[in-house]
PDB file of C-alpha atoms in Angstrom:
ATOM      1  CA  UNK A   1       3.046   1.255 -11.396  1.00  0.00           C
ATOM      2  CA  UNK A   2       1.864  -1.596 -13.071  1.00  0.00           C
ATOM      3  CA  UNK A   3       3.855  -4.129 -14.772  1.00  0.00           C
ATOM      4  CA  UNK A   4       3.322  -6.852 -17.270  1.00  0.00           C
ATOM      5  CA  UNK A   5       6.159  -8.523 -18.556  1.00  0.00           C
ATOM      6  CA  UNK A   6       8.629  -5.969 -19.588  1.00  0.00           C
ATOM      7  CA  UNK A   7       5.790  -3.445 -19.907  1.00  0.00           C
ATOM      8  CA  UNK A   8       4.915  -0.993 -17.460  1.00  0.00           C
ATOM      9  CA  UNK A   9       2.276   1.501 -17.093  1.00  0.00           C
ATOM     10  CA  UNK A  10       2.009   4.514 -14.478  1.00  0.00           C
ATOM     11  CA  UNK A  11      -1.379   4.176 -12.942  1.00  0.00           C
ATOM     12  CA  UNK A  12      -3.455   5.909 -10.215  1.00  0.00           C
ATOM     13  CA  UNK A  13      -6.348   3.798  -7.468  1.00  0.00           C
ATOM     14  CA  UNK A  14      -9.832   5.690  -7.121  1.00  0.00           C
ATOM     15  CA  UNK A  15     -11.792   4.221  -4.003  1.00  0.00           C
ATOM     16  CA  UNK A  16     -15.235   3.123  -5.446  1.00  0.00           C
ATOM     17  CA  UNK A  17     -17.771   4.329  -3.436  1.00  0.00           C
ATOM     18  CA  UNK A  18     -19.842   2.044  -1.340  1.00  0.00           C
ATOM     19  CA  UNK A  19     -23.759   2.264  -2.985  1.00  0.00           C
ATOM     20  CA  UNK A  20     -21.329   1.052  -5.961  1.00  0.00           C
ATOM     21  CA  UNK A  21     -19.282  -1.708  -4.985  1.00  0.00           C
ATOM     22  CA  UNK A  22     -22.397  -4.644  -4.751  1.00  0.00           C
ATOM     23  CA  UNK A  23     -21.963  -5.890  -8.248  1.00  0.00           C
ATOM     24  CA  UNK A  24     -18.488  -5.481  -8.067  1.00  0.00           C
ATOM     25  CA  UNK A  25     -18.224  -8.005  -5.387  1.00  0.00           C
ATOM     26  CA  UNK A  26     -20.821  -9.716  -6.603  1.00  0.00           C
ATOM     27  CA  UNK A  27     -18.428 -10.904  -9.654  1.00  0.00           C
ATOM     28  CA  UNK A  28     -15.319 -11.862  -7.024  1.00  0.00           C
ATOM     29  CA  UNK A  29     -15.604 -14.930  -5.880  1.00  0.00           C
ATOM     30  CA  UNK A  30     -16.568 -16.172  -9.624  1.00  0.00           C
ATOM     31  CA  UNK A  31     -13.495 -14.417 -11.834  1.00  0.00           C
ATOM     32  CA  UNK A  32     -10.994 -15.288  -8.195  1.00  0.00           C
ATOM     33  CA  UNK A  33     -12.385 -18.431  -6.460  1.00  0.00           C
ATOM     34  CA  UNK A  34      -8.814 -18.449  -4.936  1.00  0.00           C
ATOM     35  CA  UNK A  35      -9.232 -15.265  -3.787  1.00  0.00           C
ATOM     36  CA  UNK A  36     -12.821 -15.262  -2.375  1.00  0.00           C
ATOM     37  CA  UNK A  37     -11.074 -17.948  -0.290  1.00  0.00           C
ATOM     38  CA  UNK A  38      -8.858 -15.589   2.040  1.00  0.00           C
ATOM     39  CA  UNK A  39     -12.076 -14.117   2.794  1.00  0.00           C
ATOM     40  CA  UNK A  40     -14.055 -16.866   3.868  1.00  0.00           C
ATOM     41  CA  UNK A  41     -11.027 -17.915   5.993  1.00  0.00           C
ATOM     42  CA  UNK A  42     -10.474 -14.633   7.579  1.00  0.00           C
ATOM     43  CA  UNK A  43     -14.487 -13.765   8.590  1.00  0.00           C
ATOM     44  CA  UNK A  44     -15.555 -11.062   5.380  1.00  0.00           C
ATOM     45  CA  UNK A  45     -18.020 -13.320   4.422  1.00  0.00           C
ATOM     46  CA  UNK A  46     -19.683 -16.479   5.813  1.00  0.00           C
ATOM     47  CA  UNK A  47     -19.324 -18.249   2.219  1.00  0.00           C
ATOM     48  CA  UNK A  48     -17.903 -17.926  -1.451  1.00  0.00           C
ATOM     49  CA  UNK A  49     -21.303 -17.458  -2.849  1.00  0.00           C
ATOM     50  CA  UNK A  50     -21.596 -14.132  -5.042  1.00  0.00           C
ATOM     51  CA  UNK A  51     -24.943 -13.119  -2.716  1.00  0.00           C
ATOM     52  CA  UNK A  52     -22.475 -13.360   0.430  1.00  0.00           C
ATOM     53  CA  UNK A  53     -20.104 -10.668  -1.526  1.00  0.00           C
ATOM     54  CA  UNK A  54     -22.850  -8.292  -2.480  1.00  0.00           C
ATOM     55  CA  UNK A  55     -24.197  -7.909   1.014  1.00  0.00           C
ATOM     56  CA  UNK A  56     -21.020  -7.592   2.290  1.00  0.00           C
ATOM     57  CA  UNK A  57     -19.591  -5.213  -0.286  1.00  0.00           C
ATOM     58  CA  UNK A  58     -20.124  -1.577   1.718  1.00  0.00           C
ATOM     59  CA  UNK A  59     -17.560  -2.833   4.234  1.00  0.00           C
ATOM     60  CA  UNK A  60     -15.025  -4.076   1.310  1.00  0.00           C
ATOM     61  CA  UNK A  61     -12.716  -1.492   0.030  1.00  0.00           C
ATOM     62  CA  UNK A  62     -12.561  -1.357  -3.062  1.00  0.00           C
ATOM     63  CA  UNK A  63     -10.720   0.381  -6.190  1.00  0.00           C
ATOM     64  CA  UNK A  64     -10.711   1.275  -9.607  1.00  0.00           C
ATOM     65  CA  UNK A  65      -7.559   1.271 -11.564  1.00  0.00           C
ATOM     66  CA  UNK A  66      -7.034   4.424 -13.910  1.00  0.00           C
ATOM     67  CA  UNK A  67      -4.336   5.185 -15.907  1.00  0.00           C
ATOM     68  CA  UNK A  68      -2.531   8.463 -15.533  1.00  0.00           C
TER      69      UNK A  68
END
């Protein structure tokens, strides 16, 4: 479920696959700079730089959010 204000919205997660994900990482660290952070910290990627995020993206879950 997701939930915005008092709206909410019955949705469904579809794993990307991985030849995909690249320039979906790619745009992380750019659109969440907090975000990108937690990953730096915790060893995903050496840096916050979009290049670090691409090459790392095949071992980065990650979905797509569909509405059911």
């Amino acid at each position: 479920m997701l939930v915005r204000g008092r709206r909410a919205r019955r949705v469904g997660l579809v794993e990307v696959p991985p030849h995909e994900r690249g320039p979906i990482a790619r745009q992380f660290p750019t659109q969440v700079p907090m975000g990108a952070s937690i990953f730096v910290r915790n060893g995903v990627v050496p840096d916050k730089r979009p290049e670090s995020f691409e090459r790392a993206a095949r071992g980065i879950p990650l979905f797509r959010v569909v509405p059911l």
